[in-house]
């Protein structure tokens, strides 16, 4: 539990994750029926990019720092929420973005295991009857808190990838959700350092018989150096109708701003397992 997202908030990987997340939840909002969202690894909710932690790495400068001027196009729904949350210097994490998209009838469940992060998250969320903050293990919460009474919604899995076995845990969570909560949209962020672990992960999903899975991925450079974050992606089971096209447009808009024309840079949405 050494990971602190404050050092990385607003970096290119957050931009990819958050822009795609807004597209996923906006798709759920197209139907009036209520939905719930479970954010299993919620973080502290809001990050001050002028604070010491963000300044020490400066990662946000190569992420949200390059996107400030954009006012239209596929990134604008997310960037509008970023500005509304007080950027700059405040940057909204997944909990604040998700809450901004909730309607009166929807619900948000946030899990954060680190006590200090969970306390900061509680403070950032304030009082909102639609939102529940839990200081608890997000993996365990997937089994305990699904299926949702609403029978529709999203489970977002965004672990720190500090420990080995995170890909296998995501595959396990997807299997569980498919069994218990067939209608759930499940989305998990993943780092792309080199291709081998990702290939194994995708194989694991297919071997488990899971279907209807896509991966939306942005690569900064050829992923050959396992010590560097060379790209990242979001794997989505049961993607909403039209998500593939929207995700590709989002990644295409991010790529020229976030990547530095290194060999192997690219943006793609690919089918991991057929419908
Ligand atoms: C990548 S950050 C989350 C960022 C957040 N989802 C966002 O987009 O703004 C991962 C978070 O998971 C927390 N965490 C680590 N292990 C956890 C666990 N087993 N259950 C819940 N939270 C955990 C960490 O303390 C950290 O705040």
CSV table of C-alpha atoms and ligand atoms in Angstrom, one decimal:
chain,number,residue,atom,x,y,z
A,1,UNK,CA,0.0,0.0,0.0
A,2,UNK,CA,2.8,2.4,-0.9
A,3,UNK,CA,1.1,3.7,-4.0
A,4,UNK,CA,-0.1,7.3,-3.9
A,5,UNK,CA,-2.0,8.5,-6.9
A,6,UNK,CA,-1.2,12.2,-6.1
A,7,UNK,CA,2.2,11.7,-7.8
A,8,UNK,CA,0.6,10.5,-11.0
A,9,UNK,CA,-2.7,12.4,-11.2
A,10,UNK,CA,-3.4,14.0,-14.5
A,11,UNK,CA,-0.7,12.1,-16.3
A,12,UNK,CA,-1.3,10.6,-19.8
A,13,UNK,CA,-2.6,7.4,-18.3
A,14,UNK,CA,-5.2,9.3,-16.2
A,15,UNK,CA,-6.2,11.2,-19.4
A,16,UNK,CA,-6.8,8.0,-21.3
A,17,UNK,CA,-8.7,6.4,-18.4
A,18,UNK,CA,-10.9,9.4,-17.5
A,19,UNK,CA,-11.8,10.4,-21.1
A,20,UNK,CA,-13.0,6.8,-21.7
A,21,UNK,CA,-14.7,6.6,-18.4
A,22,UNK,CA,-16.8,9.6,-19.2
A,23,UNK,CA,-17.8,8.0,-22.5
A,24,UNK,CA,-18.9,4.8,-20.7
A,25,UNK,CA,-21.0,6.5,-18.1
A,26,UNK,CA,-22.5,8.9,-20.6
A,27,UNK,CA,-23.7,5.8,-22.6
A,28,UNK,CA,-25.4,4.5,-19.4
A,29,UNK,CA,-27.2,7.9,-19.1
A,30,UNK,CA,-28.9,7.5,-22.5
A,31,UNK,CA,-31.6,5.3,-20.9
A,32,UNK,CA,-33.7,6.8,-18.1
A,33,UNK,CA,-33.6,3.7,-15.9
A,34,UNK,CA,-31.4,4.1,-12.9
A,35,UNK,CA,-27.9,2.6,-12.7
A,36,UNK,CA,-25.1,2.3,-10.1
A,37,UNK,CA,-21.4,2.5,-10.5
A,38,UNK,CA,-18.9,0.7,-8.2
A,39,UNK,CA,-15.4,2.3,-8.3
A,40,UNK,CA,-13.3,-0.4,-6.6
A,41,UNK,CA,-10.0,1.6,-6.3
A,42,UNK,CA,-11.3,5.2,-6.0
A,43,UNK,CA,-8.2,7.1,-4.7
A,44,UNK,CA,-8.7,10.5,-3.0
A,45,UNK,CA,-11.1,12.0,-5.5
A,46,UNK,CA,-9.5,15.3,-6.1
A,47,UNK,CA,-5.8,16.2,-6.7
A,48,UNK,CA,-4.1,19.5,-6.4
A,49,UNK,CA,-1.6,19.7,-9.2
A,50,UNK,CA,0.1,22.7,-7.5
A,51,UNK,CA,0.9,20.6,-4.5
A,52,UNK,CA,4.3,19.0,-3.7
A,53,UNK,CA,3.5,15.4,-4.8
A,54,UNK,CA,2.4,16.4,-8.3
A,55,UNK,CA,5.2,18.9,-8.6
A,56,UNK,CA,7.8,16.3,-7.7
A,57,UNK,CA,7.1,14.1,-10.7
A,58,UNK,CA,5.6,16.8,-13.0
A,59,UNK,CA,3.8,13.9,-14.8
A,60,UNK,CA,0.6,16.0,-15.3
A,61,UNK,CA,2.5,18.4,-17.6
A,62,UNK,CA,2.8,15.6,-20.2
A,63,UNK,CA,-0.9,14.7,-19.7
A,64,UNK,CA,-3.7,17.1,-18.8
A,65,UNK,CA,-1.1,20.0,-19.1
A,66,UNK,CA,-1.1,19.4,-22.9
A,67,UNK,CA,-4.9,19.4,-23.3
A,68,UNK,CA,-5.9,22.6,-21.5
A,69,UNK,CA,-6.9,24.6,-24.6
A,70,UNK,CA,-9.3,22.1,-26.2
A,71,UNK,CA,-12.9,23.2,-26.3
A,72,UNK,CA,-14.6,20.9,-28.7
A,73,UNK,CA,-14.4,17.4,-30.2
A,74,UNK,CA,-14.5,13.9,-28.5
A,75,UNK,CA,-12.5,15.1,-25.5
A,76,UNK,CA,-14.8,18.0,-24.6
A,77,UNK,CA,-17.3,16.1,-22.4
A,78,UNK,CA,-14.5,15.0,-20.1
A,79,UNK,CA,-12.5,18.3,-20.3
A,80,UNK,CA,-15.6,20.2,-19.5
A,81,UNK,CA,-16.0,18.2,-16.3
A,82,UNK,CA,-12.3,18.7,-15.5
A,83,UNK,CA,-12.6,22.5,-15.8
A,84,UNK,CA,-15.8,22.5,-13.8
A,85,UNK,CA,-14.0,20.7,-11.0
A,86,UNK,CA,-11.5,23.6,-10.7
A,87,UNK,CA,-8.7,22.8,-13.1
A,88,UNK,CA,-6.2,24.3,-12.9
A,89,UNK,CA,-4.8,23.5,-10.4
A,90,UNK,CA,-7.5,20.9,-9.2
A,91,UNK,CA,-7.8,17.7,-11.1
A,92,UNK,CA,-10.8,15.4,-10.7
A,93,UNK,CA,-10.2,11.7,-10.2
A,94,UNK,CA,-12.7,9.0,-11.2
A,95,UNK,CA,-15.0,9.6,-8.1
A,96,UNK,CA,-15.6,13.3,-8.9
A,97,UNK,CA,-16.1,12.6,-12.7
A,98,UNK,CA,-18.5,9.8,-11.9
A,99,UNK,CA,-20.5,11.9,-9.4
A,100,UNK,CA,-20.8,14.7,-12.0
A,101,UNK,CA,-22.5,12.4,-14.4
A,102,UNK,CA,-25.0,10.8,-11.9
A,103,UNK,CA,-28.6,11.7,-12.3
A,104,UNK,CA,-31.0,11.9,-9.3
A,105,UNK,CA,-31.9,8.3,-9.7
A,106,UNK,CA,-28.4,6.9,-9.9
A,107,UNK,CA,-25.9,5.7,-7.2
A,108,UNK,CA,-22.2,5.7,-6.8
A,109,UNK,CA,-20.2,3.3,-4.5
A,110,UNK,CA,-16.6,4.2,-3.9
A,111,UNK,CA,-14.0,1.9,-2.3
A,112,UNK,CA,-10.6,2.9,-1.1
A,113,UNK,CA,-8.4,0.8,1.1
A,114,UNK,CA,-5.8,3.3,2.3
A,115,UNK,CA,-7.1,5.1,5.4
A,116,UNK,CA,-5.7,8.5,4.6
A,117,UNK,CA,-6.8,8.3,1.0
A,118,UNK,CA,-10.3,7.2,2.1
A,119,UNK,CA,-10.5,10.1,4.6
A,120,UNK,CA,-9.6,12.6,1.9
A,121,UNK,CA,-12.1,10.9,-0.5
A,122,UNK,CA,-14.9,11.3,2.1
A,123,UNK,CA,-14.0,15.0,2.5
A,124,UNK,CA,-13.9,15.5,-1.3
A,125,UNK,CA,-17.3,13.9,-1.8
A,126,UNK,CA,-19.1,15.8,1.0
A,127,UNK,CA,-22.7,14.9,1.7
A,128,UNK,CA,-24.6,13.4,-1.2
A,129,UNK,CA,-27.3,10.8,-0.7
A,130,UNK,CA,-26.4,9.1,-4.0
A,131,UNK,CA,-22.8,8.5,-3.0
A,132,UNK,CA,-21.4,5.9,-0.5
A,133,UNK,CA,-17.7,5.9,0.5
A,134,UNK,CA,-16.3,2.7,1.9
A,135,UNK,CA,-12.8,2.2,3.4
A,136,UNK,CA,-12.5,-1.4,2.3
A,137,UNK,CA,-10.9,-3.8,-0.1
A,138,UNK,CA,-12.2,-3.1,-3.6
A,139,UNK,CA,-11.7,-6.7,-4.8
A,140,UNK,CA,-13.8,-8.1,-2.0
A,141,UNK,CA,-16.4,-5.4,-2.6
A,142,UNK,CA,-17.1,-6.7,-6.1
A,143,UNK,CA,-18.4,-9.9,-4.7
A,144,UNK,CA,-20.1,-8.3,-1.7
A,145,UNK,CA,-21.9,-5.4,-3.5
A,146,UNK,CA,-23.0,-6.8,-6.8
A,147,UNK,CA,-25.4,-7.4,-8.5
A,148,UNK,CA,-26.8,-3.9,-8.1
A,149,UNK,CA,-30.5,-3.6,-7.2
A,150,UNK,CA,-30.8,-1.4,-10.3
A,151,UNK,CA,-29.8,-4.4,-12.4
A,152,UNK,CA,-27.6,-2.1,-14.6
A,153,UNK,CA,-24.4,-0.3,-14.1
A,154,UNK,CA,-20.7,-0.2,-14.3
A,155,UNK,CA,-17.9,-1.7,-12.2
A,156,UNK,CA,-14.6,0.2,-12.6
A,157,UNK,CA,-11.4,-1.6,-11.6
A,158,UNK,CA,-8.4,0.6,-11.3
A,159,UNK,CA,-5.7,-1.0,-9.1
A,160,UNK,CA,-2.2,0.4,-8.7
A,161,UNK,CA,-0.5,-2.6,-10.3
A,162,UNK,CA,2.1,-2.5,-7.5
A,163,UNK,CA,1.8,-6.3,-6.9
A,164,UNK,CA,2.2,-9.2,-9.2
A,165,UNK,CA,-1.1,-10.9,-10.1
A,166,UNK,CA,-3.2,-7.8,-10.8
A,167,UNK,CA,-4.1,-9.0,-14.3
A,168,UNK,CA,-5.2,-12.3,-13.0
A,169,UNK,CA,-7.3,-10.6,-10.3
A,170,UNK,CA,-9.0,-8.5,-13.0
A,171,UNK,CA,-9.7,-11.7,-15.0
A,172,UNK,CA,-11.2,-13.3,-11.8
A,173,UNK,CA,-13.4,-10.2,-11.2
A,174,UNK,CA,-14.6,-10.3,-14.8
A,175,UNK,CA,-15.5,-14.0,-14.4
A,176,UNK,CA,-17.4,-13.3,-11.2
A,177,UNK,CA,-19.3,-10.4,-12.7
A,178,UNK,CA,-20.3,-12.4,-15.8
A,179,UNK,CA,-21.6,-15.1,-13.5
A,180,UNK,CA,-23.4,-13.0,-11.0
A,181,UNK,CA,-24.3,-9.8,-12.9
A,182,UNK,CA,-24.6,-10.5,-16.6
A,183,UNK,CA,-25.8,-7.0,-17.5
A,184,UNK,CA,-22.9,-5.2,-15.8
A,185,UNK,CA,-20.4,-3.2,-17.9
A,186,UNK,CA,-17.0,-4.0,-16.4
A,187,UNK,CA,-14.0,-1.8,-17.1
A,188,UNK,CA,-10.4,-2.2,-16.0
A,189,UNK,CA,-7.5,0.1,-16.6
A,190,UNK,CA,-4.1,-1.6,-17.3
A,191,UNK,CA,-0.5,-0.4,-17.8
A,192,UNK,CA,1.3,-1.3,-21.0
A,193,UNK,CA,5.0,-1.8,-20.2
A,194,UNK,CA,5.6,-4.7,-22.5
A,195,UNK,CA,3.2,-6.9,-24.5
A,196,UNK,CA,3.7,-10.3,-22.9
A,197,UNK,CA,1.6,-9.9,-19.7
A,198,UNK,CA,-1.2,-8.3,-21.7
A,199,UNK,CA,-1.3,-11.2,-24.2
A,200,UNK,CA,-1.5,-13.6,-21.3
A,201,UNK,CA,-4.3,-11.6,-19.7
A,202,UNK,CA,-6.3,-11.5,-22.9
A,203,UNK,CA,-5.7,-15.3,-23.3
A,204,UNK,CA,-7.0,-15.8,-19.7
A,205,UNK,CA,-10.2,-13.9,-20.5
A,206,UNK,CA,-10.8,-16.0,-23.6
A,207,UNK,CA,-10.0,-19.3,-21.9
A,208,UNK,CA,-12.5,-18.5,-19.2
A,209,UNK,CA,-15.1,-18.3,-22.0
A,210,UNK,CA,-15.8,-14.6,-21.5
A,211,UNK,CA,-17.3,-12.8,-24.5
A,212,UNK,CA,-18.0,-9.3,-25.7
A,213,UNK,CA,-14.7,-7.7,-24.6
A,214,UNK,CA,-12.8,-4.8,-26.2
A,215,UNK,CA,-9.6,-3.1,-25.3
A,216,UNK,CA,-9.0,0.6,-26.0
A,217,UNK,CA,-5.3,1.3,-25.9
A,218,UNK,CA,-2.9,4.3,-26.3
A,219,UNK,CA,0.8,3.5,-26.9
A,220,UNK,CA,3.4,6.2,-26.5
A,221,UNK,CA,6.2,4.1,-28.0
A,222,UNK,CA,7.0,0.5,-28.8
A,223,UNK,CA,6.3,-1.4,-25.5
A,224,UNK,CA,9.7,-3.1,-25.2
A,225,UNK,CA,11.2,-1.6,-22.0
A,226,UNK,CA,9.4,-3.2,-19.1
A,227,UNK,CA,10.7,-0.5,-16.7
A,228,UNK,CA,8.7,2.2,-18.4
A,229,UNK,CA,5.0,3.0,-18.8
A,230,UNK,CA,4.9,2.8,-22.5
A,231,UNK,CA,1.2,3.0,-22.9
A,232,UNK,CA,-2.0,2.0,-21.2
A,233,UNK,CA,-5.5,0.9,-22.0
A,234,UNK,CA,-8.9,0.1,-20.7
A,235,UNK,CA,-10.4,-3.3,-21.2
A,236,UNK,CA,-14.2,-3.3,-21.2
A,237,UNK,CA,-16.6,-6.3,-21.0
A,238,UNK,CA,-20.2,-5.6,-22.3
A,239,UNK,CA,-19.3,-2.3,-23.8
A,240,UNK,CA,-22.3,-0.1,-24.4
A,241,UNK,CA,-23.6,0.2,-28.0
A,242,UNK,CA,-21.3,2.5,-30.0
A,243,UNK,CA,-18.5,2.6,-27.4
A,244,UNK,CA,-15.9,1.2,-29.8
A,245,UNK,CA,-16.3,4.1,-32.3
A,246,UNK,CA,-16.4,6.7,-29.5
A,247,UNK,CA,-13.3,5.2,-27.8
A,248,UNK,CA,-11.4,5.2,-31.1
A,249,UNK,CA,-12.3,8.9,-31.6
A,250,UNK,CA,-11.1,9.8,-28.1
A,251,UNK,CA,-7.8,7.9,-28.5
A,252,UNK,CA,-7.2,9.5,-31.9
A,253,UNK,CA,-7.7,12.9,-30.3
A,254,UNK,CA,-5.3,12.1,-27.5
A,255,UNK,CA,-2.6,10.5,-29.5
A,256,UNK,CA,-1.0,13.5,-31.3
A,257,UNK,CA,-1.1,15.5,-28.1
A,258,UNK,CA,0.2,12.9,-25.6
A,259,UNK,CA,2.7,10.9,-27.8
A,260,UNK,CA,5.9,12.3,-29.1
A,261,UNK,CA,6.2,10.7,-32.5
A,262,UNK,CA,8.3,7.8,-31.2
A,263,UNK,CA,8.3,4.6,-33.2
A,264,UNK,CA,5.4,2.3,-32.2
A,265,UNK,CA,3.1,5.1,-31.0
A,266,UNK,CA,-0.5,4.4,-31.7
A,267,UNK,CA,-4.2,4.3,-30.7
A,268,UNK,CA,-6.4,1.3,-31.2
A,269,UNK,CA,-9.6,-0.3,-30.1
A,270,UNK,CA,-9.5,-4.0,-30.7
A,271,UNK,CA,-11.8,-6.9,-30.0
A,272,UNK,CA,-10.4,-9.2,-27.3
A,273,UNK,CA,-13.3,-11.6,-27.3
A,274,UNK,CA,-16.2,-11.6,-29.7
A,275,UNK,CA,-19.8,-10.9,-28.7
B,1,LIG,C1,-4.7,4.1,-9.5
B,1,LIG,S1,-5.3,4.7,-8.0
B,1,LIG,C2,-7.0,5.1,-8.2
B,1,LIG,C3,-7.2,6.3,-9.1
B,1,LIG,C4,-8.7,6.6,-9.3
B,1,LIG,N1,-9.4,5.4,-9.7
B,1,LIG,C5,-8.8,7.7,-10.3
B,1,LIG,O1,-8.9,7.4,-11.5
B,1,LIG,O2,-8.9,8.9,-9.9
B,1,LIG,C6,-5.4,3.2,-7.1
B,1,LIG,C7,-5.9,3.4,-5.6
B,1,LIG,O3,-6.3,2.1,-5.1
B,1,LIG,C8,-6.0,2.1,-3.7
B,1,LIG,N2,-5.9,0.7,-3.3
B,1,LIG,C9,-4.9,-0.2,-3.4
B,1,LIG,N3,-5.3,-1.4,-3.1
B,1,LIG,C10,-6.6,-1.4,-2.8
B,1,LIG,C11,-7.6,-2.3,-2.5
B,1,LIG,N4,-7.3,-3.6,-2.4
B,1,LIG,N5,-8.9,-1.9,-2.4
B,1,LIG,C12,-9.2,-0.6,-2.6
B,1,LIG,N6,-8.3,0.3,-2.9
B,1,LIG,C13,-7.0,0.0,-3.0
B,1,LIG,C14,-4.8,2.9,-3.6
B,1,LIG,O4,-4.6,3.4,-2.3
B,1,LIG,C15,-5.0,4.0,-4.6
B,1,LIG,O5,-5.6,5.1,-4.0
